[in-house]
Amino acid sequence: MGSTYGKIFKISTFGESHGVGIGVVVEGCPAGVDFDTDFIQSELTRRKPGQSRITTQRKEADEFEVLSGVFEGKTTGTPIALIIRNEDQRSKDYSHIAAQFRPSHADYTYQVKYGVRDYRGGGRSSARETAARVAAGALAKLLLANFGVNIQAYVSQVGAMKLDKFYTELDLSQTENNAVRCPDPEMAEKMFNYIDDVRKKGDSIGGVVNCVVKGAPAGWGEPVFDKLHAELGKAMLSINAVKGFEYGSGFDGVAMLGSEHNDAFFVDDKGEVHTRSNHSGGIQGGISNGEDIYFKVAFKPVATIMQDQESVDSNGDTAVVQGKGRHDPCVVPRAVPIVEAMAALVLADFYLRNKASKL
């Protein structure tokens, strides 16, 4: 149950960090969607490890295989199964923590819940699981592209280093031009150097990923419990290391008066309804209103650091956890395609749910 997401466009991921591979089964994808292999692979390449010296040096090509659901370049309407085989496992890097609980990891909670855990890279709790989400999210993007929906995420903050520009002031086409995935070249360089300095000290740092959805029509979302922003929040908070989510004006909106915050409606030259401002973040009453949907996702510092840390072991004895293995000093550069993928999965599901909600 905990590995499945979606009501109609539904995904179930499987696999562990140091197992045979990571995979996903996608159900509910309509037949006839162009299955662009190159695009899906390019999305996985954006997420894969070893991209620069500020990411984990684990070497994985992250090439995917199609096991079912695709014929002659198009989806068939049946379950689509994809697998990404692991190639560079170093399980011995984790033998020292077989009986120790790493601070701020899922080691202790998995042990308590299941009575057993895969200590090799965290097993199922590893962020490597997100490769399967990116593959499925790429397929969701291909579906959404048929309706002009575009999803663009970027890094806006690393530690206290914050890009104080609204997305409308940025050229988001510059996002992929640097290792940090920040669309402001000057700030990107500063962020890169900061992350690299943190890495050299054997430490880690957190950050923020912003995401903008353009082209989503009005009417996507459900009232009450399945509000669009609630599902986006759930999807983002399901990503490893995420500690916060806000959309639209977010927490800054509390300092505004209602007369300032309300988004006034008007009819444009084409006879279409729009709002003059967008503090709502493209969502009102839990349903998209046709304006840009924008939100932020906060990521904590990566829990594995190359420093000794006090902890306990499975016998309840005091232990010292030694930092070993290959890990990102800052997760946000590689989290950009993951955030986009989860947003695409939410929107693809709501597109199909909306089709079923009226004649």
Short mmCIF file of C-alpha atoms in Angstrom, two decimals:
data_model
loop_
_atom_site.label_atom_id
_atom_site.label_comp_id
_atom_site.label_asym_id
_atom_site.label_seq_id
_atom_site.Cartn_x
_atom_site.Cartn_y
_atom_site.Cartn_z
CA MET A 1 0.00 0.00 0.00
CA GLY A 2 2.73 2.46 0.92
CA SER A 3 4.43 2.06 -2.45
CA THR A 4 1.43 3.01 -4.62
CA TYR A 5 0.25 6.47 -5.62
CA GLY A 6 -2.69 7.71 -7.72
CA LYS A 7 -6.37 6.94 -8.27
CA ILE A 8 -6.55 6.44 -12.07
CA PHE A 9 -3.03 7.18 -13.31
CA LYS A 10 -1.54 4.90 -10.69
CA ILE A 11 2.08 3.95 -10.03
CA SER A 12 3.62 1.25 -7.81
CA THR A 13 7.38 1.35 -7.32
CA PHE A 14 9.57 -1.56 -6.25
CA GLY A 15 13.19 -2.40 -5.50
CA GLU A 16 16.01 -1.45 -3.14
CA SER A 17 19.14 0.65 -3.37
CA HIS A 18 21.46 -2.37 -3.47
CA GLY A 19 19.11 -4.97 -4.91
CA VAL A 20 18.78 -6.10 -8.52
CA GLY A 21 17.19 -2.83 -9.53
CA ILE A 22 14.51 -0.20 -9.09
CA GLY A 23 11.26 -0.32 -11.04
CA VAL A 24 7.73 0.92 -11.48
CA VAL A 25 4.41 -0.39 -12.74
CA VAL A 26 2.14 2.28 -14.23
CA GLU A 27 -1.59 1.53 -14.50
CA GLY A 28 -4.29 3.70 -16.04
CA CYS A 29 -2.18 5.37 -18.70
CA PRO A 30 -4.41 5.79 -21.77
CA ALA A 31 -3.61 3.86 -24.92
CA GLY A 32 -1.98 5.68 -27.80
CA VAL A 33 0.39 7.95 -25.87
CA ASP A 34 3.69 8.34 -27.74
CA PHE A 35 6.28 6.49 -25.68
CA ASP A 36 9.31 8.72 -26.27
CA THR A 37 12.20 6.54 -25.09
CA ASP A 38 14.78 9.29 -25.55
CA PHE A 39 12.78 11.76 -23.46
CA ILE A 40 12.24 9.30 -20.62
CA GLN A 41 15.94 8.45 -20.62
CA SER A 42 16.86 12.14 -20.60
CA GLU A 43 14.72 12.67 -17.49
CA LEU A 44 16.47 9.77 -15.74
CA THR A 45 19.84 11.20 -16.76
CA ARG A 46 18.94 14.49 -15.05
CA ARG A 47 18.42 12.59 -11.79
CA LYS A 48 21.22 10.02 -11.99
CA PRO A 49 24.22 10.12 -9.62
CA GLY A 50 27.76 11.14 -10.53
CA GLN A 51 26.82 14.31 -12.44
CA SER A 52 29.45 16.53 -10.83
CA ARG A 53 31.68 16.69 -7.77
CA ILE A 54 28.80 18.09 -5.70
CA THR A 55 26.73 14.91 -6.14
CA THR A 56 27.26 11.32 -5.02
CA GLN A 57 29.96 9.56 -7.03
CA ARG A 58 27.98 6.35 -7.38
CA LYS A 59 28.17 5.42 -11.08
CA GLU A 60 24.81 4.39 -12.49
CA ALA A 61 23.79 4.78 -16.12
CA ASP A 62 20.15 4.57 -14.99
CA GLU A 63 19.12 3.10 -18.34
CA PHE A 64 15.61 1.69 -18.24
CA GLU A 65 14.05 -1.39 -19.79
CA VAL A 66 10.41 -1.73 -20.84
CA LEU A 67 8.90 -5.00 -19.67
CA SER A 68 5.29 -4.47 -20.77
CA GLY A 69 2.60 -2.06 -21.89
CA VAL A 70 4.28 -0.53 -24.95
CA PHE A 71 3.98 -1.66 -28.58
CA GLU A 72 5.39 0.00 -31.69
CA GLY A 73 6.24 3.18 -29.78
CA LYS A 74 2.85 3.73 -28.16
CA THR A 75 1.22 2.81 -24.88
CA THR A 76 -1.32 0.00 -25.17
CA GLY A 77 -3.57 0.91 -22.22
CA THR A 78 -2.34 -2.10 -20.24
CA PRO A 79 0.04 -1.94 -17.24
CA ILE A 80 3.44 -0.51 -18.16
CA ALA A 81 6.37 -2.05 -16.30
CA LEU A 82 9.80 -0.37 -16.32
CA ILE A 83 12.99 -1.47 -14.58
CA ILE A 84 16.29 0.31 -13.94
CA ARG A 85 18.97 -2.20 -12.99
CA ASN A 86 21.55 -1.34 -10.33
CA GLU A 87 25.14 -1.53 -11.56
CA ASP A 88 27.39 0.06 -8.93
CA GLN A 89 26.35 -1.37 -5.58
CA ARG A 90 28.97 -1.34 -2.83
CA SER A 91 27.16 -3.11 -0.03
CA LYS A 92 30.37 -3.46 1.97
CA ASP A 93 30.30 0.32 2.48
CA TYR A 94 27.38 -0.25 4.86
CA SER A 95 28.49 -3.35 6.78
CA HIS A 96 29.67 -1.16 9.66
CA ILE A 97 26.10 0.04 10.34
CA ALA A 98 24.38 -3.35 10.08
CA ALA A 99 23.44 -3.10 13.76
CA GLN A 100 23.68 0.69 14.20
CA PHE A 101 21.03 3.33 13.71
CA ARG A 102 22.25 6.30 11.66
CA PRO A 103 21.03 9.67 13.01
CA SER A 104 18.03 11.12 11.10
CA HIS A 105 17.80 8.08 8.81
CA ALA A 106 14.98 5.53 8.57
CA ASP A 107 17.10 2.79 10.16
CA TYR A 108 15.44 2.84 13.60
CA THR A 109 11.88 3.38 12.39
CA TYR A 110 12.10 0.61 9.76
CA GLN A 111 13.51 -1.76 12.40
CA VAL A 112 10.65 -0.96 14.78
CA LYS A 113 7.95 -1.22 12.11
CA TYR A 114 9.11 -4.37 10.30
CA GLY A 115 11.45 -6.10 12.74
CA VAL A 116 14.01 -6.33 9.93
CA ARG A 117 15.74 -3.83 7.66
CA ASP A 118 18.01 -3.75 4.65
CA TYR A 119 20.97 -1.74 5.90
CA ARG A 120 22.66 -1.59 2.48
CA GLY A 121 22.23 2.04 1.54
CA GLY A 122 18.94 2.17 3.40
CA GLY A 123 17.30 -0.43 1.17
CA ARG A 124 13.79 0.67 0.33
CA SER A 125 14.18 3.98 2.19
CA SER A 126 17.01 5.06 -0.11
CA ALA A 127 16.49 8.03 -2.41
CA ARG A 128 17.47 5.68 -5.24
CA GLU A 129 13.79 4.66 -5.25
CA THR A 130 13.00 8.03 -6.81
CA ALA A 131 14.52 6.89 -10.12
CA ALA A 132 11.36 4.84 -10.62
CA ARG A 133 9.21 7.90 -9.93
CA VAL A 134 11.15 9.95 -12.48
CA ALA A 135 10.60 7.28 -15.14
CA ALA A 136 6.86 7.22 -14.43
CA GLY A 137 6.76 11.00 -14.17
CA ALA A 138 8.35 11.29 -17.61
CA LEU A 139 5.49 9.23 -19.01
CA ALA A 140 3.02 11.50 -17.21
CA LYS A 141 4.77 14.50 -18.77
CA LEU A 142 4.33 12.96 -22.23
CA LEU A 143 0.61 12.57 -21.55
CA LEU A 144 0.27 16.14 -20.26
CA ALA A 145 2.22 17.59 -23.17
CA ASN A 146 -0.73 16.70 -25.40
CA PHE A 147 -2.69 19.41 -23.56
CA GLY A 148 0.06 22.03 -23.42
CA VAL A 149 0.97 21.47 -19.78
CA ASN A 150 4.61 22.32 -18.95
CA ILE A 151 6.32 21.68 -15.62
CA GLN A 152 9.58 23.45 -14.71
CA ALA A 153 11.42 23.20 -11.38
CA TYR A 154 14.63 24.90 -10.29
CA VAL A 155 16.83 25.43 -7.24
CA SER A 156 16.05 28.71 -5.48
CA GLN A 157 17.96 28.28 -2.22
CA VAL A 158 20.94 26.42 -0.75
CA GLY A 159 21.33 26.85 2.99
CA ALA A 160 20.83 30.55 3.73
CA MET A 161 21.86 31.46 0.16
CA LYS A 162 18.55 32.48 -1.41
CA LEU A 163 17.58 33.61 -4.90
CA ASP A 164 15.30 36.57 -4.16
CA LYS A 165 13.60 36.69 -7.55
CA PHE A 166 10.09 35.56 -8.46
CA TYR A 167 9.92 32.96 -11.22
CA THR A 168 8.50 35.53 -13.66
CA GLU A 169 11.78 37.47 -13.35
CA LEU A 170 13.91 34.45 -14.30
CA ASP A 171 14.82 32.77 -17.56
CA LEU A 172 13.96 29.20 -16.60
CA SER A 173 15.54 27.91 -19.81
CA GLN A 174 18.89 28.51 -18.06
CA THR A 175 18.16 26.00 -15.31
CA GLU A 176 19.91 23.04 -16.93
CA ASN A 177 23.01 25.05 -17.85
CA ASN A 178 24.76 24.48 -14.52
CA ALA A 179 25.26 21.67 -12.01
CA VAL A 180 23.17 23.32 -9.29
CA ARG A 181 20.13 23.80 -11.58
CA CYS A 182 19.65 27.43 -10.57
CA PRO A 183 18.49 29.64 -13.48
CA ASP A 184 20.54 32.62 -12.25
CA PRO A 185 24.15 31.96 -13.43
CA GLU A 186 25.80 34.23 -10.84
CA MET A 187 23.87 32.73 -7.94
CA ALA A 188 24.41 29.21 -9.33
CA GLU A 189 28.17 29.66 -9.17
CA LYS A 190 28.00 30.87 -5.57
CA MET A 191 25.76 27.93 -4.63
CA PHE A 192 28.08 25.45 -6.33
CA ASN A 193 31.14 26.75 -4.48
CA TYR A 194 29.26 26.70 -1.18
CA ILE A 195 28.08 23.10 -1.65
CA ASP A 196 31.60 22.08 -2.65
CA ASP A 197 33.03 23.71 0.47
CA VAL A 198 30.47 21.88 2.63
CA ARG A 199 31.42 18.63 0.89
CA LYS A 200 35.12 19.13 1.62
CA LYS A 201 34.28 19.54 5.31
CA GLY A 202 32.45 16.22 5.32
CA ASP A 203 29.12 17.89 6.02
CA SER A 204 25.83 18.49 4.17
CA ILE A 205 23.40 21.34 3.56
CA GLY A 206 19.71 21.66 2.65
CA GLY A 207 17.88 23.81 0.14
CA VAL A 208 14.66 24.72 -1.66
CA VAL A 209 13.29 23.67 -5.05
CA ASN A 210 10.65 25.87 -6.69
CA CYS A 211 8.27 24.49 -9.30
CA VAL A 212 6.03 26.20 -11.87
CA VAL A 213 3.23 24.55 -13.86
CA LYS A 214 2.06 26.39 -16.95
CA GLY A 215 -0.87 25.44 -19.15
CA ALA A 216 -2.95 23.49 -16.64
CA PRO A 217 -6.59 24.31 -17.45
CA ALA A 218 -9.19 25.33 -14.90
CA GLY A 219 -11.12 22.50 -13.28
CA TRP A 220 -8.47 19.98 -12.17
CA GLY A 221 -8.75 18.92 -8.55
CA GLU A 222 -11.37 17.59 -6.16
CA PRO A 223 -13.27 19.31 -3.35
CA VAL A 224 -12.69 18.72 0.36
CA PHE A 225 -10.04 16.02 0.96
CA ASP A 226 -8.49 15.55 -2.49
CA LYS A 227 -7.76 19.20 -3.17
CA LEU A 228 -5.14 19.75 -5.86
CA HIS A 229 -2.77 21.53 -3.51
CA ALA A 230 -3.27 18.85 -0.87
CA GLU A 231 -2.27 16.13 -3.33
CA LEU A 232 0.70 18.15 -4.52
CA GLY A 233 1.75 18.56 -0.90
CA LYS A 234 1.40 14.84 -0.23
CA ALA A 235 3.38 14.00 -3.35
CA MET A 236 6.20 16.38 -2.48
CA LEU A 237 6.34 15.33 1.16
CA SER A 238 6.70 11.72 0.02
CA ILE A 239 10.10 12.57 -1.51
CA ASN A 240 13.11 11.68 0.62
CA ALA A 241 14.48 14.54 2.78
CA VAL A 242 11.51 16.88 2.18
CA LYS A 243 10.56 18.89 5.27
CA GLY A 244 8.19 21.52 3.94
CA PHE A 245 5.77 22.50 1.18
CA GLU A 246 4.00 25.76 0.40
CA TYR A 247 2.08 26.97 -2.63
CA GLY A 248 1.02 30.37 -3.87
CA SER A 249 1.70 33.13 -1.37
CA GLY A 250 2.36 30.47 1.27
CA PHE A 251 3.45 31.66 4.69
CA ASP A 252 4.17 35.16 3.38
CA GLY A 253 0.45 35.56 2.72
CA VAL A 254 -0.34 35.84 6.43
CA ALA A 255 1.17 39.33 6.48
CA MET A 256 -1.18 40.59 3.74
CA LEU A 257 -4.64 42.10 4.06
CA GLY A 258 -7.52 40.39 2.32
CA SER A 259 -7.86 43.37 0.03
CA GLU A 260 -4.23 42.84 -1.03
CA HIS A 261 -4.32 39.06 -1.24
CA ASN A 262 -7.54 38.53 -3.20
CA ASP A 263 -7.03 37.70 -6.88
CA ALA A 264 -9.49 39.84 -8.86
CA PHE A 265 -11.09 38.24 -11.94
CA PHE A 266 -11.31 39.81 -15.39
CA VAL A 267 -12.09 38.73 -18.94
CA ASP A 268 -9.28 39.12 -21.47
CA ASP A 269 -9.42 39.98 -25.18
CA LYS A 270 -10.08 36.33 -26.05
CA GLY A 271 -13.08 36.17 -23.73
CA GLU A 272 -11.20 34.01 -21.23
CA VAL A 273 -11.43 34.45 -17.46
CA HIS A 274 -8.15 35.25 -15.67
CA THR A 275 -6.98 36.83 -12.42
CA ARG A 276 -4.99 40.07 -12.19
CA SER A 277 -2.74 38.66 -9.47
CA ASN A 278 -1.97 35.06 -8.51
CA HIS A 279 -1.51 34.85 -4.76
CA SER A 280 -3.67 31.71 -4.93
CA GLY A 281 -0.92 29.90 -6.82
CA GLY A 282 -3.29 28.80 -9.56
CA ILE A 283 -5.54 26.87 -7.18
CA GLN A 284 -8.81 28.00 -5.55
CA GLY A 285 -11.11 25.74 -3.56
CA GLY A 286 -8.68 22.90 -4.23
CA ILE A 287 -9.27 23.17 -8.00
CA SER A 288 -7.02 24.72 -10.66
CA ASN A 289 -8.23 28.08 -11.98
CA GLY A 290 -6.16 28.19 -15.17
CA GLU A 291 -3.37 30.43 -13.86
CA ASP A 292 0.20 29.28 -13.26
CA ILE A 293 0.51 26.78 -10.42
CA TYR A 294 3.61 27.46 -8.36
CA PHE A 295 5.00 26.00 -5.14
CA LYS A 296 8.16 25.48 -3.08
CA VAL A 297 9.64 22.31 -1.58
CA ALA A 298 12.13 22.44 1.30
CA PHE A 299 14.79 19.73 1.65
CA LYS A 300 16.75 19.06 4.83
CA PRO A 301 20.53 18.52 4.86
CA VAL A 302 21.40 14.98 3.76
CA ALA A 303 21.52 12.81 6.90
CA THR A 304 24.71 10.94 5.97
CA ILE A 305 27.78 13.06 6.66
CA MET A 306 31.45 12.12 6.61
CA GLN A 307 31.83 12.70 10.34
CA ASP A 308 31.51 10.48 13.40
CA GLN A 309 28.11 10.77 15.11
CA GLU A 310 26.80 9.48 18.41
CA SER A 311 24.01 6.90 18.23
CA VAL A 312 22.84 3.53 19.55
CA ASP A 313 22.75 0.02 18.11
CA SER A 314 20.04 -2.62 17.89
CA ASN A 315 20.99 -3.88 21.38
CA GLY A 316 20.41 -0.46 22.88
CA ASP A 317 24.12 0.16 23.45
CA THR A 318 25.85 3.45 22.72
CA ALA A 319 27.56 3.48 19.36
CA VAL A 320 29.56 5.81 17.14
CA VAL A 321 28.41 5.88 13.52
CA GLN A 322 31.24 6.51 11.09
CA GLY A 323 30.47 8.37 7.88
CA LYS A 324 31.27 6.19 4.88
CA GLY A 325 29.94 5.57 1.40
CA ARG A 326 28.96 7.88 -1.46
CA HIS A 327 26.38 10.55 -0.77
CA ASP A 328 25.19 13.95 -1.99
CA PRO A 329 26.39 16.88 0.16
CA CYS A 330 23.23 18.69 -1.02
CA VAL A 331 20.27 16.90 -2.54
CA VAL A 332 18.49 19.78 -4.28
CA PRO A 333 20.30 19.76 -7.67
CA ARG A 334 19.23 16.15 -8.31
CA ALA A 335 15.83 16.72 -6.67
CA VAL A 336 14.70 19.09 -9.45
CA PRO A 337 13.57 16.31 -11.86
CA ILE A 338 12.04 14.39 -8.94
CA VAL A 339 9.84 17.35 -7.98
CA GLU A 340 8.79 17.75 -11.60
CA ALA A 341 8.00 14.03 -11.87
CA MET A 342 5.79 14.01 -8.78
CA ALA A 343 3.95 17.13 -9.97
CA ALA A 344 3.37 15.44 -13.35
CA LEU A 345 1.99 12.30 -11.68
CA VAL A 346 -0.46 14.37 -9.61
CA LEU A 347 -1.64 16.37 -12.62
CA ALA A 348 -1.94 13.35 -14.93
CA ASP A 349 -4.11 11.64 -12.35
CA PHE A 350 -6.33 14.70 -11.94
CA TYR A 351 -6.64 15.11 -15.71
CA LEU A 352 -8.07 11.59 -15.93
CA ARG A 353 -10.21 12.05 -12.83
CA ASN A 354 -11.64 15.25 -14.27
CA LYS A 355 -12.63 13.43 -17.46
CA ALA A 356 -14.59 10.95 -15.36
CA SER A 357 -16.36 13.64 -13.30
CA LYS A 358 -18.66 15.07 -15.98
CA LEU A 359 -20.32 14.24 -19.30
#
